[in-house]
Coordinates of C-alpha atoms in Angstrom, one line a residue:
Chain A
M450 CA 0.0 0.0 0.0
T451 CA 2.9 2.4 0.8
R452 CA 4.2 1.7 -2.7
W453 CA 0.9 2.5 -4.3
I454 CA 0.7 5.8 -2.3
A455 CA 4.3 6.7 -3.3
A456 CA 3.4 5.9 -7.0
R457 CA 0.4 8.2 -6.8
L458 CA 2.4 11.0 -5.2
G459 CA 5.1 10.6 -7.8
R460 CA 2.5 10.9 -10.6
A461 CA 1.0 13.9 -9.0
G462 CA 4.4 15.5 -8.7
F463 CA 5.2 14.8 -12.4
T464 CA 1.8 16.2 -13.5
L465 CA 2.6 19.3 -11.5
L466 CA 6.0 19.7 -13.3
L467 CA 4.2 19.2 -16.6
L468 CA 1.7 22.0 -15.6
I469 CA 4.5 24.4 -14.7
S470 CA 6.3 23.6 -18.0
F471 CA 3.1 24.1 -19.9
T472 CA 2.6 27.6 -18.5
F473 CA 6.2 28.4 -19.2
F474 CA 6.1 27.2 -22.8
A475 CA 2.7 28.7 -23.5
L476 CA 4.3 32.0 -22.8
M477 CA 7.1 31.2 -25.2
I478 CA 4.8 30.7 -28.2
S479 CA 3.1 34.0 -27.4
A480 CA 3.9 37.1 -29.4
D481 CA 6.6 39.3 -28.0
P482 CA 5.0 40.8 -24.9
A483 CA 7.1 44.0 -25.3
L484 CA 5.3 44.8 -28.5
Q485 CA 2.0 43.8 -27.0
I486 CA 2.3 46.0 -23.9
L487 CA 4.2 49.0 -25.3
G488 CA 2.4 49.1 -28.6
P489 CA 3.8 49.0 -32.1
D490 CA 5.0 52.6 -31.9
A491 CA 7.5 51.9 -29.1
G492 CA 11.1 52.8 -29.9
P493 CA 13.9 50.2 -29.9
E494 CA 15.4 51.5 -26.7
A495 CA 12.1 51.2 -24.9
I496 CA 11.7 47.6 -26.2
A497 CA 15.2 46.7 -25.2
A498 CA 14.7 48.1 -21.7
F499 CA 11.4 46.2 -21.4
R500 CA 13.0 43.0 -22.5
E501 CA 15.9 43.4 -20.1
K502 CA 13.6 44.2 -17.2
W503 CA 11.6 41.0 -17.7
N504 CA 14.6 38.8 -18.6
L505 CA 13.3 38.3 -22.1
D506 CA 16.8 38.8 -23.5
K507 CA 18.3 35.7 -21.7
P508 CA 18.5 32.2 -23.2
L509 CA 15.6 29.8 -22.9
W510 CA 17.1 27.3 -20.5
Y511 CA 18.1 30.2 -18.2
R512 CA 14.6 31.5 -18.2
Y513 CA 13.1 28.1 -17.6
L514 CA 15.2 27.4 -14.6
T515 CA 14.6 30.9 -13.2
Y516 CA 10.9 30.3 -13.8
L517 CA 11.0 26.9 -12.0
N518 CA 12.9 28.5 -9.1
G519 CA 10.4 31.4 -9.0
V520 CA 7.5 29.0 -8.9
L521 CA 9.0 27.0 -6.0
H522 CA 9.4 30.3 -4.1
L523 CA 5.9 31.4 -5.0
D524 CA 7.5 34.2 -6.9
L525 CA 5.6 34.3 -10.2
G526 CA 6.7 37.7 -11.5
L527 CA 5.0 41.0 -11.8
S528 CA 1.9 41.8 -13.6
Y529 CA 2.6 43.4 -17.0
R530 CA -0.4 45.6 -16.5
T531 CA -0.1 46.9 -12.9
G532 CA 3.4 46.1 -11.9
E533 CA 2.2 44.3 -8.7
P534 CA 3.4 40.8 -7.9
A535 CA 1.0 38.5 -9.8
I536 CA 0.6 36.1 -6.9
H537 CA -0.7 38.9 -4.7
M538 CA -3.2 40.0 -7.3
V539 CA -4.5 36.4 -7.7
L540 CA -4.6 35.6 -3.9
D541 CA -6.4 38.9 -3.2
R542 CA -9.2 37.8 -5.4
L543 CA -9.3 34.2 -4.2
P544 CA -11.6 34.7 -1.1
A545 CA -14.4 36.2 -3.2
T546 CA -14.2 33.1 -5.5
L547 CA -14.1 30.6 -2.6
A548 CA -17.1 32.5 -1.1
L549 CA -19.0 31.3 -4.2
M550 CA -17.5 27.9 -4.7
I551 CA -18.0 26.5 -1.2
P552 CA -21.7 27.4 -0.7
T553 CA -22.3 26.3 -4.3
A554 CA -20.8 22.9 -3.5
I555 CA -23.0 22.6 -0.4
V556 CA -26.2 23.8 -2.1
S557 CA -25.7 21.5 -5.2
L558 CA -25.0 18.5 -3.0
L559 CA -28.1 19.2 -0.9
I560 CA -30.3 19.5 -4.0
G561 CA -28.7 17.0 -6.3
V562 CA -28.1 14.0 -4.0
P563 CA -31.6 13.8 -2.5
A564 CA -33.1 14.4 -6.0
G565 CA -30.9 11.5 -7.3
I566 CA -32.0 9.2 -4.4
Y567 CA -35.6 10.1 -5.0
A568 CA -35.4 9.4 -8.7
A569 CA -33.7 6.0 -8.1
Y570 CA -36.3 5.1 -5.5
M571 CA -39.1 6.0 -8.0
H572 CA -37.2 4.3 -10.9
R573 CA -39.2 4.2 -14.1
T574 CA -42.1 6.3 -12.8
T575 CA -43.2 9.8 -13.9
A576 CA -41.5 11.3 -10.9
D577 CA -38.2 9.7 -12.0
R578 CA -38.6 11.0 -15.5
V579 CA -39.4 14.5 -14.4
T580 CA -36.5 14.7 -12.0
M581 CA -34.1 13.4 -14.8
L582 CA -35.6 15.9 -17.3
L583 CA -34.9 18.7 -14.8
S584 CA -31.3 17.5 -14.4
V585 CA -30.8 17.4 -18.1
V586 CA -32.1 21.0 -18.4
G587 CA -29.7 22.0 -15.6
L588 CA -26.8 20.5 -17.5
A589 CA -27.8 21.8 -20.9
I590 CA -28.6 25.3 -19.9
P591 CA -25.5 27.5 -20.2
N592 CA -24.3 29.1 -16.9
F593 CA -24.4 32.6 -18.3
L594 CA -28.0 32.1 -19.5
V595 CA -29.1 31.1 -16.0
G596 CA -27.3 34.2 -14.7
I597 CA -28.8 36.5 -17.2
L598 CA -32.3 35.0 -16.6
L599 CA -32.0 35.5 -12.9
M600 CA -30.7 39.0 -13.4
Y601 CA -33.5 39.8 -15.8
F602 CA -36.2 38.6 -13.3
F603 CA -34.8 39.6 -10.0
S604 CA -33.0 42.8 -10.9
V605 CA -34.7 44.2 -14.0
R606 CA -38.3 43.1 -13.5
L607 CA -38.6 42.9 -9.8
G608 CA -35.8 45.1 -8.7
W609 CA -35.1 42.9 -5.6
L610 CA -31.4 42.1 -6.1
T611 CA -28.4 44.1 -7.2
P612 CA -27.1 42.7 -10.5
S613 CA -23.3 43.1 -9.9
G614 CA -20.6 43.2 -7.3
I615 CA -20.8 42.5 -3.6
V616 CA -23.1 44.8 -1.6
G617 CA -24.2 42.4 1.2
W618 CA -25.3 38.9 1.7
S619 CA -28.1 39.2 -0.9
S620 CA -25.5 39.6 -3.6
F621 CA -24.5 35.9 -3.1
I622 CA -28.0 34.6 -4.0
M623 CA -27.9 34.9 -7.8
P624 CA -24.3 33.8 -8.4
I625 CA -24.7 30.7 -6.2
L626 CA -28.0 29.7 -7.8
T627 CA -26.4 30.2 -11.2
M628 CA -23.4 27.9 -10.4
A629 CA -25.5 25.3 -8.5
T630 CA -27.9 24.7 -11.4
A631 CA -25.5 22.6 -13.5
E632 CA -23.7 21.0 -10.5
A633 CA -27.0 19.8 -8.9
G634 CA -27.8 18.2 -12.3
I635 CA -24.5 16.4 -12.3
F636 CA -25.0 15.1 -8.7
A637 CA -28.6 14.0 -9.4
R638 CA -27.6 12.0 -12.4
F639 CA -24.7 10.3 -10.8
T640 CA -26.5 9.6 -7.5
R641 CA -29.4 8.1 -9.4
S642 CA -27.3 5.7 -11.6
A643 CA -25.2 4.6 -8.6
M644 CA -28.3 4.0 -6.5
I645 CA -30.1 2.1 -9.2
E646 CA -27.2 -0.3 -9.6
L647 CA -27.0 -0.8 -5.9
L648 CA -30.7 -1.4 -5.5
Q649 CA -30.3 -4.5 -7.6
H650 CA -27.7 -5.8 -5.1
P651 CA -28.8 -8.9 -3.1
M652 CA -28.3 -7.0 0.2
V653 CA -31.4 -5.0 -0.6
E654 CA -33.6 -8.1 -0.9
T655 CA -31.9 -9.6 2.3
G656 CA -32.6 -6.4 4.2
M657 CA -36.2 -6.3 3.0
A658 CA -36.7 -10.0 3.9
S659 CA -35.3 -9.3 7.3
G660 CA -38.1 -6.9 7.8
F661 CA -36.4 -3.6 7.6
S662 CA -38.4 -0.8 6.0
R663 CA -37.5 0.3 2.4
W664 CA -36.2 3.6 3.7
K665 CA -34.0 2.0 6.3
V666 CA -32.5 -0.3 3.7
L667 CA -32.1 2.7 1.4
F668 CA -30.4 5.0 3.8
V669 CA -28.4 2.7 6.1
H670 CA -27.3 0.1 3.6
V671 CA -27.5 1.4 0.0
L672 CA -26.5 5.1 0.4
P673 CA -23.1 4.6 2.1
N674 CA -22.1 2.3 -0.8
A675 CA -23.1 5.0 -3.3
A676 CA -20.4 7.2 -1.8
L677 CA -17.7 5.4 -3.8
P678 CA -19.1 6.1 -7.3
L679 CA -19.9 9.6 -6.3
L680 CA -16.3 10.1 -5.2
T681 CA -15.1 9.3 -8.6
V682 CA -16.9 12.3 -10.1
A683 CA -15.4 14.6 -7.4
G684 CA -12.6 15.7 -9.8
L685 CA -15.0 16.3 -12.6
F686 CA -17.2 18.3 -10.2
M687 CA -14.3 20.4 -9.1
G688 CA -13.4 21.2 -12.7
S689 CA -16.9 22.2 -13.7
L690 CA -17.2 24.2 -10.5
I691 CA -14.1 26.2 -11.4
G692 CA -15.3 26.7 -15.0
G693 CA -18.7 27.8 -13.7
A694 CA -17.0 30.3 -11.3
V695 CA -15.1 31.9 -14.2
I696 CA -18.3 32.5 -16.2
T697 CA -20.5 33.4 -13.3
E698 CA -18.1 36.0 -11.9
N699 CA -18.1 37.6 -15.3
V700 CA -21.9 37.7 -15.5
F701 CA -22.2 39.3 -12.1
S702 CA -19.0 41.5 -12.2
W703 CA -17.9 39.5 -9.2
P704 CA -14.4 40.6 -7.9
G705 CA -13.0 37.1 -7.9
T706 CA -10.1 35.1 -9.5
G707 CA -12.2 34.1 -12.5
R708 CA -13.0 37.7 -13.5
L709 CA -9.3 38.5 -13.0
L710 CA -8.4 35.7 -15.4
V711 CA -10.7 36.9 -18.1
E712 CA -9.6 40.5 -17.7
S713 CA -5.9 39.4 -17.8
V714 CA -6.5 37.3 -21.0
G715 CA -8.2 40.4 -22.6
A716 CA -5.3 42.6 -21.6
R717 CA -2.6 40.0 -22.5
D718 CA -1.3 40.2 -18.9
F719 CA 0.5 36.9 -19.3
T720 CA 2.0 36.6 -15.8
V721 CA -1.3 36.9 -14.1
V722 CA -2.9 34.4 -16.6
Q723 CA 0.1 32.0 -15.8
T724 CA -0.3 32.4 -12.1
T725 CA -4.1 31.8 -12.2
V726 CA -3.6 28.7 -14.4
L727 CA -0.9 27.4 -12.0
L728 CA -3.2 27.9 -9.0
I729 CA -6.2 26.2 -10.7
G730 CA -4.1 23.3 -12.0
S731 CA -2.3 22.6 -8.7
T732 CA -5.7 22.7 -6.9
M733 CA -7.0 20.1 -9.4
I734 CA -3.9 17.9 -9.0
L735 CA -4.4 18.0 -5.2
A736 CA -8.1 17.3 -5.5
N737 CA -7.5 14.3 -7.8
L738 CA -4.8 13.0 -5.4
A739 CA -7.1 13.5 -2.4
V740 CA -9.8 11.5 -4.2
D741 CA -7.4 8.6 -5.0
L742 CA -6.1 8.5 -1.4
S743 CA -9.6 8.7 0.2
Y744 CA -10.6 5.5 -1.7
L745 CA -8.3 3.7 0.7
W746 CA -10.0 5.3 3.7
I747 CA -13.6 4.8 2.4
D748 CA -13.3 1.4 0.9
P749 CA -11.4 -1.0 3.2
R750 CA -11.6 -3.7 0.5
L751 CA -9.0 -1.8 -1.5
R752 CA -6.7 -1.7 1.5
D753 CA -6.9 -5.4 1.9
A754 CA -6.5 -6.0 -1.8
R755 CA -3.4 -4.0 -2.0
Q756 CA -1.9 -5.7 1.0
V757 CA -2.8 -9.1 -0.5
A758 CA -1.3 -8.2 -3.8
R759 CA 1.9 -7.0 -2.2
R760 CA 2.4 -10.3 -0.4
Chain B
M899 CA -36.8 -9.3 -55.4
M900 CA -37.6 -9.3 -51.7
E901 CA -40.5 -11.8 -52.1
S902 CA -38.2 -14.5 -53.4
V903 CA -36.2 -14.7 -50.1
P904 CA -37.2 -17.9 -48.4
P905 CA -38.7 -17.2 -44.9
A906 CA -36.0 -19.3 -43.2
L907 CA -33.3 -16.8 -44.3
E908 CA -35.2 -13.8 -43.0
L909 CA -33.4 -12.2 -40.1
P910 CA -35.3 -12.4 -36.8
R911 CA -37.0 -9.0 -36.5
K912 CA -35.9 -7.0 -33.5
R913 CA -38.7 -5.3 -31.8
C914 CA -37.6 -1.7 -31.5
A915 CA -39.1 0.4 -28.7
P916 CA -40.9 3.3 -30.2
I917 CA -39.0 6.6 -30.2
P918 CA -40.3 8.7 -27.3
L919 CA -42.2 11.8 -28.3
M920 CA -39.7 14.1 -26.6
V921 CA -36.8 12.6 -28.6
K922 CA -38.8 12.9 -31.8
A923 CA -39.4 16.6 -31.0
A924 CA -35.6 17.0 -30.2
I925 CA -34.7 15.5 -33.6
A926 CA -37.1 17.8 -35.3
V927 CA -35.6 20.8 -33.5
M928 CA -32.1 19.8 -34.4
G929 CA -33.1 19.3 -38.0
F930 CA -34.6 22.7 -38.1
L931 CA -31.6 24.4 -36.5
T932 CA -29.2 22.5 -38.9
F933 CA -31.3 23.7 -41.8
C934 CA -31.0 27.3 -40.5
A935 CA -27.2 26.8 -40.1
I936 CA -26.8 25.5 -43.6
F937 CA -29.0 28.0 -45.4
A938 CA -28.4 31.0 -43.1
Q939 CA -27.0 33.0 -46.1
W940 CA -30.3 32.8 -47.9
L941 CA -32.5 33.1 -44.9
M942 CA -31.0 36.3 -43.5
P943 CA -33.2 39.2 -44.3
Y944 CA -30.3 41.7 -43.9
D945 CA -26.5 41.7 -44.1
I946 CA -25.0 41.2 -40.6
A947 CA -22.7 44.2 -41.2
Q948 CA -25.6 46.4 -42.1
T949 CA -26.4 48.9 -39.3
D950 CA -29.5 51.1 -39.1
L951 CA -28.6 53.7 -36.6
L952 CA -32.0 55.4 -36.8
N953 CA -33.6 52.1 -35.9
R954 CA -31.6 51.0 -32.8
F955 CA -33.3 48.8 -30.1
A956 CA -36.3 48.1 -32.3
L957 CA -38.8 45.9 -30.4
P958 CA -39.2 42.3 -31.7
V959 CA -42.6 41.3 -33.0
F960 CA -43.6 39.4 -29.8
L961 CA -43.1 42.7 -27.8
G962 CA -45.1 44.7 -30.3
G963 CA -42.5 45.6 -32.8
S964 CA -42.9 45.6 -36.6
W965 CA -42.3 42.7 -39.1
A966 CA -39.5 44.7 -40.7
H967 CA -37.2 43.2 -37.9
P968 CA -39.1 40.2 -36.5
L969 CA -36.6 39.8 -33.6
G970 CA -35.9 43.5 -33.2
T971 CA -32.6 45.2 -33.6
D972 CA -29.6 45.6 -31.3
N973 CA -27.7 48.6 -30.0
L974 CA -26.2 49.4 -33.4
G975 CA -29.3 48.7 -35.4
H976 CA -28.3 45.2 -36.6
D977 CA -31.2 43.0 -37.5
M978 CA -31.4 40.4 -34.7
L979 CA -32.9 37.7 -36.9
S980 CA -30.0 37.9 -39.3
M981 CA -27.5 38.0 -36.4
V982 CA -29.1 35.0 -34.7
L983 CA -29.1 33.0 -38.0
R984 CA -25.4 33.8 -38.6
G985 CA -24.8 32.9 -34.9
I986 CA -26.4 29.5 -35.4
Q987 CA -24.3 29.0 -38.5
I988 CA -21.0 29.8 -36.8
S989 CA -21.8 28.1 -33.5
F990 CA -23.0 24.9 -35.2
T991 CA -20.0 24.9 -37.6
I992 CA -17.6 25.2 -34.6
A993 CA -19.5 22.5 -32.6
V994 CA -19.5 20.0 -35.5
L995 CA -15.9 20.5 -36.5
G996 CA -14.7 20.7 -32.9
T997 CA -16.6 17.4 -32.0
L998 CA -15.3 15.6 -35.1
G999 CA -11.8 16.8 -34.6
G1000 CA -11.7 15.8 -31.0
A1001 CA -13.3 12.4 -31.8
I1002 CA -10.8 11.6 -34.5
A1003 CA -7.7 12.8 -32.6
G1004 CA -8.8 11.2 -29.4
T1005 CA -9.7 7.9 -31.0
L1006 CA -6.4 7.7 -33.0
L1007 CA -4.4 8.4 -29.9
G1008 CA -6.4 5.7 -28.0
L1009 CA -5.8 3.2 -30.7
L1010 CA -2.1 4.1 -30.9
A1011 CA -1.8 3.6 -27.1
A1012 CA -3.4 0.2 -27.3
W1013 CA -1.3 -0.8 -30.3
A1014 CA 2.1 0.5 -29.2
G1015 CA 1.9 0.0 -25.5
G1016 CA 5.0 0.8 -23.4
V1017 CA 6.3 4.3 -23.6
T1018 CA 3.7 5.5 -26.1
E1019 CA 0.9 4.3 -23.9
D1020 CA 2.5 6.0 -20.9
L1021 CA 2.8 9.3 -22.9
V1022 CA -0.9 9.2 -23.9
G1023 CA -1.7 8.5 -20.3
I1024 CA 0.3 11.5 -19.2
L1025 CA -1.5 13.7 -21.7
V1026 CA -4.9 12.4 -20.3
D1027 CA -3.7 13.1 -16.8
F1028 CA -2.7 16.6 -17.8
Q1029 CA -6.0 17.2 -19.4
A1030 CA -7.7 16.3 -16.1
T1031 CA -5.7 19.0 -14.3
L1032 CA -7.0 22.0 -16.3
P1033 CA -10.7 22.6 -16.8
F1034 CA -11.2 23.1 -20.6
L1035 CA -12.4 26.6 -20.2
V1036 CA -9.3 27.6 -18.3
L1037 CA -7.0 25.8 -20.8
A1038 CA -8.7 27.5 -23.7
L1039 CA -8.5 30.9 -22.0
A1040 CA -4.8 30.4 -21.4
L1041 CA -4.1 29.3 -25.0
L1042 CA -6.2 32.2 -26.5
A1043 CA -4.3 34.6 -24.3
V1044 CA -0.9 33.6 -25.6
L1045 CA -1.8 32.9 -29.3
P1046 CA -1.6 36.1 -31.3
D1047 CA -4.7 37.3 -33.1
A1048 CA -6.8 34.2 -32.7
D1049 CA -8.7 33.6 -35.9
M1050 CA -11.5 31.2 -36.7
M1051 CA -9.3 28.2 -37.7
L1052 CA -7.3 28.5 -34.5
F1053 CA -10.5 28.8 -32.4
I1054 CA -11.8 25.6 -34.0
L1055 CA -8.5 23.8 -33.4
I1056 CA -8.7 24.8 -29.7
M1057 CA -12.3 23.5 -29.6
C1058 CA -11.1 20.1 -30.9
I1059 CA -9.1 19.7 -27.6
Y1060 CA -12.4 19.6 -25.7
G1061 CA -13.2 16.1 -24.6
W1062 CA -10.5 14.3 -26.7
E1063 CA -9.4 12.4 -23.6
R1064 CA -12.7 10.5 -23.3
Y1065 CA -12.5 9.2 -26.9
A1066 CA -8.9 8.2 -26.2
R1067 CA -9.9 6.3 -23.1
L1068 CA -12.8 4.6 -24.7
A1069 CA -10.9 3.6 -27.9
R1070 CA -8.0 2.3 -25.9
S1071 CA -10.1 0.1 -23.6
V1072 CA -12.2 -1.3 -26.5
A1073 CA -9.0 -2.0 -28.5
L1074 CA -7.3 -3.7 -25.6
S1075 CA -10.1 -6.2 -25.2
A1076 CA -10.7 -6.6 -28.9
K1077 CA -7.0 -7.4 -29.5
E1078 CA -7.4 -10.7 -27.7
A1079 CA -10.3 -11.8 -29.8
T1080 CA -9.6 -14.8 -32.0
Y1081 CA -10.6 -13.2 -35.3
I1082 CA -8.1 -10.3 -34.6
Q1083 CA -5.4 -12.8 -33.8
A1084 CA -6.2 -14.6 -37.0
L1085 CA -5.9 -11.4 -39.0
G1086 CA -2.5 -11.0 -37.6
V1087 CA -1.5 -14.5 -38.5
I1088 CA -2.6 -14.2 -42.1
G1089 CA -0.5 -11.0 -42.3
A1090 CA -3.0 -8.2 -42.6
P1091 CA -1.3 -4.8 -42.1
T1092 CA -1.6 -3.5 -38.6
Y1093 CA -3.2 -0.2 -39.6
R1094 CA -5.9 -2.2 -41.4
I1095 CA -6.5 -4.4 -38.4
Y1096 CA -6.9 -1.4 -36.2
L1097 CA -8.9 0.8 -38.4
A1098 CA -11.1 -1.7 -40.3
H1099 CA -11.5 -4.5 -37.7
I1100 CA -10.9 -3.1 -34.2
L1101 CA -12.4 0.4 -34.6
P1102 CA -15.9 -0.8 -35.6
N1103 CA -16.1 -2.5 -32.1
A1104 CA -15.8 1.0 -30.6
L1105 CA -18.0 2.8 -33.0
G1106 CA -21.2 2.6 -30.9
V1107 CA -19.6 4.0 -27.8
L1108 CA -17.8 6.7 -29.8
I1109 CA -20.9 7.8 -31.6
V1110 CA -22.8 8.1 -28.3
N1111 CA -20.0 10.0 -26.8
M1112 CA -20.0 12.4 -29.8
S1113 CA -23.7 13.0 -29.4
L1114 CA -23.1 13.8 -25.7
N1115 CA -20.0 15.9 -26.6
F1116 CA -21.8 18.0 -29.1
P1117 CA -24.0 20.0 -26.7
A1118 CA -21.0 20.3 -24.3
T1119 CA -19.0 21.8 -27.2
I1120 CA -21.7 24.3 -27.9
L1121 CA -21.7 25.2 -24.2
A1122 CA -17.9 25.6 -24.2
E1123 CA -17.9 27.7 -27.4
T1124 CA -20.7 30.0 -26.4
S1125 CA -19.1 30.4 -22.9
L1126 CA -15.8 31.5 -24.4
N1127 CA -17.4 33.9 -26.8
F1128 CA -19.7 35.2 -24.1
L1129 CA -16.6 36.2 -22.2
G1130 CA -15.6 38.1 -25.3
I1131 CA -12.6 35.8 -26.1
G1132 CA -12.6 34.1 -29.5
I1133 CA -14.7 35.3 -32.4
Q1134 CA -14.5 39.1 -32.7
P1135 CA -17.2 41.4 -34.0
P1136 CA -18.4 42.2 -36.7
D1137 CA -18.6 38.4 -37.1
T1138 CA -20.8 36.7 -34.5
S1139 CA -21.8 33.5 -32.8
L1140 CA -24.6 32.7 -30.3
G1141 CA -22.1 33.3 -27.5
V1142 CA -20.9 36.7 -28.9
L1143 CA -24.6 37.8 -29.1
M1144 CA -25.2 36.8 -25.5
G1145 CA -22.2 38.7 -24.3
Q1146 CA -23.3 41.8 -26.1
G1147 CA -26.9 41.3 -24.9
R1148 CA -25.7 41.1 -21.3
N1149 CA -24.7 44.8 -21.4
H1150 CA -28.2 45.9 -22.5
I1151 CA -30.3 43.6 -20.3
Y1152 CA -32.1 46.6 -18.8
N1153 CA -33.2 48.4 -22.0
A1154 CA -33.2 45.6 -24.6
P1155 CA -33.5 42.2 -22.9
W1156 CA -34.4 40.4 -26.2
M1157 CA -30.7 41.0 -27.3
A1158 CA -29.6 38.3 -24.8
L1159 CA -32.8 36.3 -24.3
V1160 CA -33.4 35.4 -28.0
P1161 CA -29.9 33.9 -28.6
G1162 CA -30.0 32.4 -25.1
A1163 CA -33.3 30.6 -26.0
V1164 CA -31.7 29.2 -29.2
I1165 CA -28.6 27.9 -27.3
L1166 CA -30.8 26.3 -24.7
V1167 CA -33.1 24.6 -27.2
A1168 CA -30.1 23.3 -29.2
T1169 CA -28.1 21.9 -26.2
L1170 CA -31.2 20.5 -24.6
S1171 CA -32.4 18.7 -27.8
M1172 CA -29.0 17.3 -28.5
S1173 CA -28.6 16.1 -24.8
L1174 CA -32.0 14.3 -25.0
I1175 CA -31.0 12.6 -28.3
G1176 CA -27.6 11.7 -26.8
D1177 CA -29.2 10.2 -23.6
W1178 CA -31.6 8.2 -25.7
L1179 CA -28.9 6.9 -27.9
R1180 CA -26.9 5.8 -24.9
D1181 CA -29.9 4.0 -23.4
Q1182 CA -30.4 2.2 -26.7
L1183 CA -26.8 1.2 -26.7
E1184 CA -26.9 0.0 -23.1
E1185 CA -29.9 -2.2 -23.8
T1186 CA -28.3 -4.1 -26.7

């Protein structure tokens, strides 16, 4: 088991190195930032000074190693646009993003999982079909459309909620609902299919035959076993949550990391884009690693299997 | 002649479940939208570059406007019906090409991994791992930021990245199990060229799963494309897509809500219909 954990850690570390190299080489293929930032009318001295300031005149390997060293010290360079350290700009915006992502995760779990359980329990009935249709709509409707519809009804028509920025707790309602629509749909579908499979397991019949109520069998015996398949979609969920945050923050002019990313892409502020990509990528690597490791904790069979296999 | 076939040779008729009404409706909607996409040039009442500054923010017919602009006009006096038709054309083109490109690239990489094994297989695995670390939207934003002057071709190429890893995984696993089948072994023994074995004999085994995956990938590609263009990154005005229209409409949600709501409704109808068709196809495949 230790060897398996070590292998997983090694793979995560390698993926991280790949991610760092990707952000570095993505910058290499970009057009000369000196021209992008200073404009085509800049004189040769200005360009030379700019290139020297940002190390653009040094050889590639030197820049790569400097970059790796910088990343390890969390020094990711200065923003081309504002001259501030890029990492500060990104971290400053992070709390606003987390303030959307964490409640969204909770809300979508609270809606999606019960909906999935209910649909599985009512398998092949109208209630099941309606629930699944709703989840397909949730998945098919673009995030920004949900946002704009909410904005149209609650801000334009009713005038209840402010459409942009943070001006109190009520500002959180629309962005969280926007993001949770798709995520709840994902959870509902996966919970339902996991539960339907488990409901065919002999333990359900045994439980029922022993005189337990349907609900007791469902919640005490079936649901804990559905945790494993749900866990496999955690990485997918994390990715779609981040993508959703990027769009939602831009719909509602939310001062978060996602909005910063899009602003920086528009302004070709590469260092900030790089830093954001690195932050998101390493979060995903950690999340995927955590999922893999938590299998061992949730499913004791895996632990035994590994030990047996090792012997 | 059909009548001359002796009854014993007739294949046993499979009883197909009737196509649900909702799926039929979804197929009709997709047919209509595809028609609009193909013939947009002839259906557009105005040129998309044509502005009518005296007639800005004209109301659509359903809000009491005139039939001169059935879906109203936007902030520059563009005819919304023409813009939406062009938007459907561009969005569908990107979604079709992006889905096909991703399917072909992913499938070939998956087959390559299954055939070569060893280092090649590891390399494909590493690429799949890497894809899992960056949500597509973020990856696309990063690429569009560094690539100079993104044009349509480049944008379509980036859309091809979306979802390639699922095809690779599916193709690889099907190929790995098909490789062991006797008829494939036999083909190897009689000296059939490897590329033929893989493309003509192993690939058909995966076709069902791949097609279902494509039908589920198509709406997701539309969502990804419209999201990027909604953010104002990708296709640049005066050209347009359904996402570009939504992005422009967002700024006028107070005075001209139809600017966002009409293209939004089209996107929703398209992605929902295609998802329903995809789900139905998957259920059909799982039953057989």
